[in-house]
Amino acid sequence: MHVDIGNALASVASPGVSRAALERLDTQVADAHERIERGMADHEHGYEALNLPQRTDPDEIRAAVEPVADADALITVGIGGSALGAATITNALTDESDTEAVYLDNVDPEWVSSHLDRLDLENTAINVVSRSGTTAETLANFLVVRDEFESAGVDWTDRTIVTTGDAGPLRDLSDRHDLPSLKVPDGVPGRFSALSAVGMVAAEVCGHDLEALLEGAAAEAETLSGSLFECPAYAYGATTYALDQRGAGINAMVPYAESLETAAEWFAQLWAESLGKDDLGQTPVRALGVTDQHSQLQLYRAGPRDKLVTFVSPGETADRAIPETDVEDLAYLGDSTLGELLEAEFEATEASLAAAGRPNVRLELERVDEYELGGLLYGLEAACVLAGELYAVNTFEQPAVEWAKKATRGLLGGGEFEEAEAVAEKTSLRVER
C-alpha cells in the first residue's frame, strides 16, 4: 500500500495540515510507535492483532475446512467483525472463485429467507463465527440455518465449521457433535481479525491464496517505523487525525473498484468502533467510485468543509474495450476502454476536489489480489491503532456496542439488564396521518 497525502496539505486544502505541522506531529508518532511495538511484543490485547501475519497458521485453516472444500456455496453466519473481514476478502476476489460466499450478517427475516430459499443446501457449507458463542444475531441466524438444513434432509453436522472462543455455547456444540473448529485468536478484537481464521476460513473454501494474504500483510508490517514519513500506514493514520483536529470530522472512503466496495464497509466498522470514544473520532462514510460521483461528489466538493475523502486506487485491472459508435458526440469513447474511463473518472474527481481546496488522500494498490489486499487490511488496521494512540483513546474496546447488546438481550427475555429498561424511557413526539 502506498499513500499520497499531497492533496491534504494546507497549501492546497482547507482544512489542511502543513508540512511543518506534520513534522511536529511526527514526534508523537515516534512515541506512539514505541507504545505499539511494546504492545505487540508483550502480546497485549488489541496490539496482538498486528502480530497476525506471523501468528496465523494457513495449514490449520486448511485442515479444518477440508471436509467442505468441495462446497458450491459457503454461508458465513456472523456479524460485524465476525463477517466483514471475510466478506472483504472474498468479495474483492470473487472473480477467482467458483464457490459462492454468502454472509448472514443481519437478521432481516425476508433477506435471510431469500438467501436460504435459493441455495442448494446439499452442496452448501456453514461457517458460524462468534468469539463468545452468545451473540444474539449470530445464534439466531444459525438456529434458522440449522433448521433449514434439517427440513431439507441435509445433515448440518457434516457441513458445519465453527469458529469461536475456548468456551461458550458454540464451543460446547462443536465438542458435542465433533465439528471441525477453529479458535478466534486471543487478544484480537473482531474488527481486527480479518487476517485470522475469522476472516480466512471463507477465503480458503473459496480457493484463495492464504499465504499471499499473510505475506502482503507481513510486508506492510515491515514498514512500521517511528516516522510517518517512512510508513504509509502511519502517514494515513496521522494525517486523518491531524485533519480531524482541524475540522475534517468526516472521512469518506471511496474505492475505485467495485470489488473493494465491501472494504469500505469493513473500514467503517474499524474506524467508527475503534476511534469513536470520549466525543472524539472521525465519522466514516462509505461511497464507491464512479457510482457516487453522481450522488455524493456535489456535497464533498461544495458542501461544508468538514470532510476528508480517502480514495483507494488499484493500478492494474482487467479491461474491456468500448465499442466504436457512429454517434459523433460519443465517438471519443470508441477509442478508449472501460479501464481508461475509470482511471479518467478517478483522476478528474481527485482533481475536482483539489481544485476546490477539499482535502483528499490516495491509497494506492498495485492490483486487487491476495497480496495487495493483505497489505491494505493490515495497513488500515495499523493506521487505526496509531490514530487511537494520538487520540489517547482505548482503540480496542467498544462499550457503546456492548450497551446495545445488553439492551437487546434484556428485551428478548435473556436476563435482567438495566439497559433494556432504558428503552421504555424513550421520548416520543409522534406525527400521524
Coordinates of C-alpha atoms in Angstrom, one line a residue:
M1 CA 0.0 0.0 0.0
H2 CA 1.3 3.4 -1.0
V3 CA -0.1 6.7 0.4
D4 CA -0.2 10.1 -1.2
I5 CA -1.2 12.9 1.2
G6 CA -0.2 15.8 -1.0
N7 CA -3.9 16.9 -1.5
A8 CA -4.3 17.1 2.3
L9 CA -1.6 19.7 2.8
A10 CA -2.6 23.1 3.9
S11 CA -1.0 24.7 0.8
V12 CA -3.8 23.1 -1.3
A13 CA -6.6 22.2 1.0
S14 CA -8.8 23.7 3.7
P15 CA -8.9 22.2 6.2
G16 CA -5.4 21.0 5.6
V17 CA -2.2 20.2 7.5
S18 CA 1.1 21.9 6.8
R19 CA 4.3 20.1 6.3
A20 CA 5.7 21.8 9.5
A21 CA 2.7 20.6 11.5
L22 CA 3.3 17.0 10.2
E23 CA 6.9 17.3 11.3
R24 CA 5.8 18.4 14.8
L25 CA 3.3 15.6 14.9
D26 CA 6.0 13.1 13.9
T27 CA 7.4 13.3 17.4
Q28 CA 4.1 12.0 18.7
V29 CA 4.1 9.3 16.0
A30 CA 7.5 8.1 17.2
D31 CA 6.2 7.8 20.8
A32 CA 3.1 6.1 19.6
H33 CA 5.1 3.6 17.6
E34 CA 7.2 2.7 20.7
R35 CA 3.9 2.0 22.5
I36 CA 2.6 -0.1 19.6
E37 CA 5.8 -2.1 19.4
R38 CA 5.7 -2.7 23.1
G39 CA 2.1 -3.9 23.0
M40 CA 2.9 -6.2 20.1
A41 CA 6.0 -7.7 21.9
D42 CA 4.0 -8.2 25.1
H43 CA 1.0 -9.7 23.2
E44 CA -1.3 -7.2 24.8
H45 CA -5.0 -7.2 24.0
G46 CA -5.6 -5.4 20.7
Y47 CA -2.0 -4.8 19.8
E48 CA -1.8 -8.6 19.3
A49 CA -3.8 -8.1 16.0
L50 CA -0.7 -6.6 14.4
N51 CA 1.1 -10.0 15.0
L52 CA -1.4 -12.0 13.0
P53 CA 0.7 -12.2 9.8
Q54 CA 3.2 -14.3 11.8
R55 CA 0.7 -16.0 14.1
T56 CA -2.0 -17.2 11.7
D57 CA -1.5 -20.8 10.5
P58 CA -2.9 -21.5 7.0
D59 CA -2.4 -25.2 7.4
E60 CA -4.6 -25.3 10.4
I61 CA -7.3 -23.5 8.5
R62 CA -7.0 -25.8 5.5
A63 CA -7.3 -28.9 7.7
A64 CA -10.5 -27.6 9.3
V65 CA -12.2 -26.7 6.1
E66 CA -11.2 -29.9 4.2
P67 CA -14.5 -31.7 4.8
V68 CA -16.4 -28.9 3.0
A69 CA -13.7 -27.9 0.5
D70 CA -16.0 -29.1 -2.4
A71 CA -18.9 -26.8 -1.4
D72 CA -20.6 -24.8 -4.1
A73 CA -21.6 -22.2 -1.5
L74 CA -20.5 -21.2 1.9
I75 CA -22.8 -19.5 4.4
T76 CA -20.9 -17.5 6.9
V77 CA -23.1 -16.7 9.9
G78 CA -21.6 -13.8 11.9
I79 CA -22.0 -10.1 12.4
G80 CA -19.6 -7.1 12.5
G81 CA -16.0 -8.2 12.7
S82 CA -17.1 -11.9 12.5
A83 CA -18.2 -11.4 8.9
L84 CA -17.0 -8.1 7.4
G85 CA -13.3 -9.1 7.2
A86 CA -14.1 -12.4 5.4
A87 CA -16.6 -10.6 3.1
T88 CA -14.0 -8.0 2.2
I89 CA -11.6 -10.7 1.1
T90 CA -14.0 -12.9 -0.8
N91 CA -15.9 -10.1 -2.4
A92 CA -12.6 -8.5 -3.6
L93 CA -11.5 -11.8 -5.2
T94 CA -14.9 -13.1 -6.3
D95 CA -13.9 -13.5 -9.9
E96 CA -11.3 -16.0 -8.9
S97 CA -13.7 -18.4 -7.2
D98 CA -16.3 -21.0 -8.3
T99 CA -17.7 -21.0 -4.7
E100 CA -20.4 -18.5 -3.8
A101 CA -19.7 -16.7 -0.4
V102 CA -22.9 -15.8 1.4
Y103 CA -22.9 -13.7 4.6
L104 CA -25.8 -13.7 7.0
D105 CA -24.8 -10.6 9.0
N106 CA -28.3 -9.2 9.5
V107 CA -31.5 -10.6 11.0
D108 CA -33.9 -9.2 8.5
P109 CA -36.2 -12.2 8.1
E110 CA -37.1 -11.7 4.4
W111 CA -33.5 -11.2 3.5
V112 CA -32.3 -14.3 5.4
S113 CA -35.1 -16.4 3.8
S114 CA -34.3 -15.2 0.3
H115 CA -30.8 -16.5 0.7
L116 CA -31.7 -19.8 2.1
D117 CA -34.5 -20.4 -0.4
R118 CA -32.3 -20.1 -3.4
L119 CA -29.3 -22.2 -2.2
D120 CA -28.8 -25.9 -2.9
L121 CA -28.2 -26.9 0.7
E122 CA -26.8 -30.3 -0.1
N123 CA -23.8 -28.6 -1.7
T124 CA -23.7 -25.7 0.8
A125 CA -21.4 -25.4 3.9
I126 CA -21.9 -23.4 7.0
N127 CA -19.3 -21.4 9.0
V128 CA -20.6 -20.0 12.2
V129 CA -18.4 -17.3 13.8
S130 CA -18.7 -15.8 17.3
R131 CA -16.0 -15.5 19.9
S132 CA -18.4 -15.7 22.8
G133 CA -20.8 -18.1 21.2
T134 CA -23.6 -15.9 22.7
T135 CA -24.0 -13.2 20.1
A136 CA -27.8 -12.9 19.7
E137 CA -27.9 -12.2 15.9
T138 CA -25.4 -14.9 15.1
L139 CA -27.0 -17.6 17.2
A140 CA -30.5 -16.7 15.9
N141 CA -29.4 -17.0 12.3
F142 CA -27.5 -20.2 13.0
L143 CA -30.6 -21.8 14.5
V144 CA -32.6 -20.7 11.5
V145 CA -30.0 -22.1 9.1
R146 CA -29.7 -25.4 11.0
D147 CA -33.5 -25.8 10.9
E148 CA -33.5 -25.1 7.2
F149 CA -30.9 -27.9 6.6
E150 CA -32.8 -30.3 8.8
S151 CA -36.1 -29.5 6.9
A152 CA -34.3 -30.2 3.6
G153 CA -33.0 -33.6 4.9
V154 CA -29.4 -32.4 4.9
D155 CA -27.2 -33.3 7.9
W156 CA -25.9 -29.9 9.0
T157 CA -23.2 -31.5 11.2
D158 CA -21.5 -32.8 8.0
R159 CA -21.5 -29.3 6.6
T160 CA -20.6 -27.0 9.5
I161 CA -17.4 -25.4 10.7
V162 CA -17.3 -23.5 14.0
T163 CA -15.0 -20.5 14.7
T164 CA -15.3 -19.5 18.3
G165 CA -13.5 -19.0 21.6
D166 CA -12.3 -21.5 24.2
A167 CA -15.7 -21.7 25.9
G168 CA -19.4 -21.0 25.3
P169 CA -22.4 -22.5 23.6
L170 CA -20.7 -22.8 20.2
R171 CA -17.6 -24.5 21.7
D172 CA -20.0 -26.9 23.5
L173 CA -21.9 -27.5 20.3
S174 CA -18.6 -28.2 18.4
D175 CA -17.5 -30.7 21.1
R176 CA -20.8 -32.4 21.3
H177 CA -21.1 -33.0 17.5
D178 CA -17.4 -33.3 16.8
L179 CA -17.5 -30.5 14.4
P180 CA -14.3 -29.1 12.8
S181 CA -13.5 -25.9 14.7
L182 CA -11.0 -23.1 14.7
K183 CA -10.3 -20.6 17.5
V184 CA -10.9 -16.9 17.4
P185 CA -7.4 -15.6 18.4
D186 CA -6.9 -14.3 21.9
G187 CA -6.2 -10.6 22.2
V188 CA -7.7 -9.7 18.8
P189 CA -11.0 -7.7 18.7
G190 CA -13.3 -8.9 16.0
R191 CA -12.9 -5.9 13.7
F192 CA -9.1 -6.5 13.7
S193 CA -9.5 -10.3 12.9
A194 CA -9.7 -10.4 9.1
L195 CA -6.2 -11.9 8.9
S196 CA -7.0 -14.8 11.3
A197 CA -9.3 -17.8 10.9
V198 CA -12.2 -15.5 11.4
G199 CA -11.6 -13.9 8.0
M200 CA -9.7 -16.6 6.2
V201 CA -12.0 -19.7 6.5
A202 CA -14.2 -18.3 3.8
A203 CA -11.1 -17.4 1.7
E204 CA -9.9 -21.0 1.9
V205 CA -13.2 -22.5 1.0
C206 CA -13.4 -20.1 -1.9
G207 CA -9.9 -21.2 -3.1
H208 CA -7.9 -18.1 -2.4
D209 CA -4.2 -18.0 -1.5
L210 CA -3.9 -17.6 2.3
E211 CA -0.1 -17.4 2.2
A212 CA -0.2 -14.5 -0.2
L213 CA -2.7 -12.7 2.0
L214 CA -0.4 -13.1 5.0
E215 CA 2.7 -12.3 3.0
G216 CA 1.2 -9.0 1.9
A217 CA 0.2 -8.1 5.5
A218 CA 3.7 -9.1 6.7
A219 CA 5.3 -6.8 4.1
E220 CA 3.2 -3.9 5.3
A221 CA 4.2 -4.8 8.9
E222 CA 7.8 -4.4 7.9
T223 CA 7.1 -0.7 7.1
L224 CA 6.1 0.2 10.6
S225 CA 8.6 2.7 11.9
G226 CA 9.0 5.7 14.1
S227 CA 8.2 8.2 11.4
L228 CA 5.0 8.9 9.4
F229 CA 7.3 9.9 6.5
E230 CA 8.7 6.4 6.3
C231 CA 5.5 4.4 6.9
P232 CA 2.4 4.5 4.6
A233 CA 0.1 3.2 7.4
Y234 CA 1.3 5.8 9.9
A235 CA 1.2 8.6 7.3
Y236 CA -2.5 7.8 6.7
G237 CA -3.4 7.5 10.4
A238 CA -1.5 10.7 11.4
T239 CA -3.0 12.7 8.5
T240 CA -6.5 11.7 9.3
Y241 CA -6.0 12.6 13.0
A242 CA -4.5 16.0 12.1
L243 CA -7.3 16.8 9.7
D244 CA -9.9 15.8 12.2
Q245 CA -8.3 18.2 14.7
R246 CA -8.7 20.9 12.1
G247 CA -12.3 20.3 11.3
A248 CA -12.5 17.3 8.9
G249 CA -14.6 15.2 11.2
I250 CA -16.0 13.0 8.4
N251 CA -13.9 10.5 6.4
A252 CA -15.4 9.3 3.1
M253 CA -13.8 6.0 2.0
V254 CA -14.2 5.8 -1.8
P255 CA -12.6 2.8 -3.5
Y256 CA -12.4 3.0 -7.3
A257 CA -13.0 -0.7 -7.8
E258 CA -16.4 -2.4 -7.5
S259 CA -14.6 -5.4 -5.9
L260 CA -13.5 -3.2 -3.0
E261 CA -16.9 -1.9 -2.0
T262 CA -17.1 -4.2 1.0
A263 CA -13.7 -3.0 2.0
A264 CA -15.3 0.4 2.6
E265 CA -17.9 -1.2 4.9
W266 CA -15.1 -3.0 6.8
F267 CA -13.2 0.3 7.1
A268 CA -16.3 2.0 8.5
Q269 CA -16.6 -0.5 11.4
L270 CA -12.9 -0.4 12.0
W271 CA -12.8 3.4 12.2
A272 CA -16.1 4.0 14.0
E273 CA -15.9 1.3 16.6
S274 CA -12.2 1.9 17.4
L275 CA -12.0 5.7 17.5
G276 CA -15.5 6.9 18.4
K277 CA -15.0 7.5 22.1
D278 CA -14.9 10.4 24.6
D279 CA -16.6 12.7 22.0
L280 CA -13.7 12.0 19.6
G281 CA -13.2 10.3 16.3
Q282 CA -14.0 10.8 12.6
T283 CA -17.3 9.6 11.2
P284 CA -16.6 7.2 8.4
V285 CA -18.8 7.4 5.3
R286 CA -18.9 4.7 2.6
A287 CA -19.0 5.6 -1.1
L288 CA -18.0 3.9 -4.4
G289 CA -16.3 5.3 -7.4
V290 CA -17.5 6.1 -10.0
T291 CA -21.1 5.5 -8.9
D292 CA -21.1 8.1 -6.1
Q293 CA -19.6 10.8 -8.3
H294 CA -23.2 11.1 -9.4
S295 CA -24.7 11.1 -5.9
Q296 CA -22.3 12.4 -3.3
L297 CA -19.5 14.4 -5.0
Q298 CA -21.5 17.6 -5.1
L299 CA -21.6 17.6 -1.3
Y300 CA -17.9 16.7 -0.9
R301 CA -16.8 19.5 -3.3
A302 CA -19.3 22.2 -2.4
G303 CA -20.8 21.4 1.0
P304 CA -19.4 22.1 4.5
R305 CA -15.6 21.9 4.8
D306 CA -15.8 19.1 7.3
K307 CA -14.7 16.1 5.2
L308 CA -11.7 14.1 4.1
V309 CA -12.1 11.9 1.1
T310 CA -10.0 8.8 1.0
F311 CA -9.6 7.2 -2.4
V312 CA -8.4 3.6 -2.9
S313 CA -7.0 3.3 -6.4
P314 CA -5.8 -0.1 -7.8
G315 CA -3.3 0.0 -10.6
E316 CA -3.6 -3.0 -12.9
T317 CA -7.1 -4.2 -13.7
A318 CA -8.7 -6.4 -16.2
D319 CA -10.0 -4.2 -19.1
R320 CA -12.6 -4.2 -21.8
A321 CA -12.7 -2.1 -25.0
I322 CA -15.6 0.3 -25.5
P323 CA -17.1 -0.5 -29.0
E324 CA -16.9 2.2 -31.6
T325 CA -20.0 4.2 -32.5
D326 CA -21.0 6.5 -35.3
V327 CA -22.7 8.9 -32.9
E328 CA -20.4 12.0 -33.3
D329 CA -20.6 13.2 -29.7
L330 CA -19.7 9.7 -28.4
A331 CA -17.0 8.8 -30.9
Y332 CA -14.2 9.6 -28.4
L333 CA -15.4 6.7 -26.3
G334 CA -14.8 4.2 -29.1
D335 CA -11.0 4.9 -28.8
S336 CA -11.0 4.1 -25.1
T337 CA -11.5 1.2 -22.7
L338 CA -13.6 0.9 -19.6
G339 CA -10.4 0.8 -17.5
E340 CA -9.2 4.1 -19.1
L341 CA -12.6 5.7 -18.5
L342 CA -12.5 4.5 -14.8
E343 CA -9.0 6.0 -14.4
A344 CA -10.0 9.2 -16.0
E345 CA -13.1 9.4 -13.8
F346 CA -10.9 8.9 -10.7
E347 CA -8.3 11.5 -11.7
A348 CA -11.0 14.0 -12.6
T349 CA -12.7 13.5 -9.3
E350 CA -9.5 13.8 -7.3
A351 CA -8.5 16.9 -9.2
S352 CA -12.0 18.4 -8.8
L353 CA -11.7 18.1 -5.0
A354 CA -8.2 19.5 -5.0
A355 CA -9.2 22.5 -7.2
A356 CA -12.0 23.3 -4.7
G357 CA -9.4 23.0 -1.8
R358 CA -11.0 19.9 -0.3
P359 CA -8.6 17.5 1.4
N360 CA -8.2 14.1 -0.1
V361 CA -5.8 11.2 0.3
R362 CA -4.9 8.5 -2.2
L363 CA -4.3 4.9 -1.1
E364 CA -2.6 3.0 -4.0
L365 CA -2.6 -0.7 -4.6
E366 CA -0.7 -2.4 -7.4
R367 CA -3.7 -4.5 -8.2
V368 CA -6.6 -6.2 -6.4
D369 CA -5.1 -9.6 -5.4
E370 CA -4.4 -11.5 -2.2
Y371 CA -1.0 -10.0 -1.6
E372 CA -2.2 -6.4 -2.1
L373 CA -5.4 -7.0 -0.2
G374 CA -3.5 -8.4 2.8
G375 CA -1.3 -5.2 2.8
L376 CA -4.4 -3.0 2.6
L377 CA -6.1 -4.7 5.5
Y378 CA -3.0 -4.6 7.7
G379 CA -2.1 -1.1 6.7
L380 CA -5.5 0.3 7.6
E381 CA -5.5 -1.6 10.9
A382 CA -2.1 -0.2 11.8
A383 CA -3.3 3.3 10.8
C384 CA -6.3 2.9 13.1
V385 CA -4.1 1.8 16.0
L386 CA -1.8 4.8 15.5
A387 CA -4.7 7.2 15.3
G388 CA -6.1 5.7 18.6
E389 CA -2.8 6.4 20.2
L390 CA -2.8 10.0 19.0
Y391 CA -6.4 10.5 20.2
A392 CA -5.4 8.8 23.5
V393 CA -8.5 6.6 23.5
N394 CA -8.7 2.8 24.1
T395 CA -8.8 1.7 20.5
F396 CA -9.8 -1.9 21.3
E397 CA -12.9 -1.5 23.5
Q398 CA -16.5 -0.9 22.3
P399 CA -18.6 0.0 25.4
A400 CA -21.4 1.6 23.3
V401 CA -21.8 -1.6 21.3
E402 CA -21.9 -3.7 24.5
W403 CA -24.6 -1.4 25.9
A404 CA -26.9 -2.1 22.9
K405 CA -26.2 -5.9 23.1
K406 CA -27.4 -6.0 26.8
A407 CA -30.5 -4.0 25.9
T408 CA -31.4 -6.3 23.1
R409 CA -30.9 -9.4 25.3
G410 CA -33.0 -7.9 28.0
L411 CA -35.8 -7.1 25.6
L412 CA -35.9 -10.7 24.5
G413 CA -36.1 -12.1 28.0
G414 CA -32.4 -13.1 28.2
G415 CA -31.9 -11.7 31.6
E416 CA -32.3 -8.6 33.7
F417 CA -30.4 -5.6 32.3
E418 CA -30.9 -2.0 33.2
E419 CA -30.0 -1.1 29.6
A420 CA -33.3 -2.8 28.5
E421 CA -35.3 -0.8 31.0
A422 CA -33.9 2.4 29.3
V423 CA -35.8 1.5 26.2
A424 CA -39.1 2.2 27.9
E425 CA -37.9 5.7 28.7
K426 CA -37.8 6.8 25.1
T427 CA -39.3 10.3 24.5
S428 CA -41.9 10.3 21.7
L429 CA -43.4 13.1 19.6
R430 CA -45.5 11.2 17.1
V431 CA -46.9 12.8 14.0
E432 CA -49.6 10.6 12.5
R433 CA -51.8 10.9 9.4

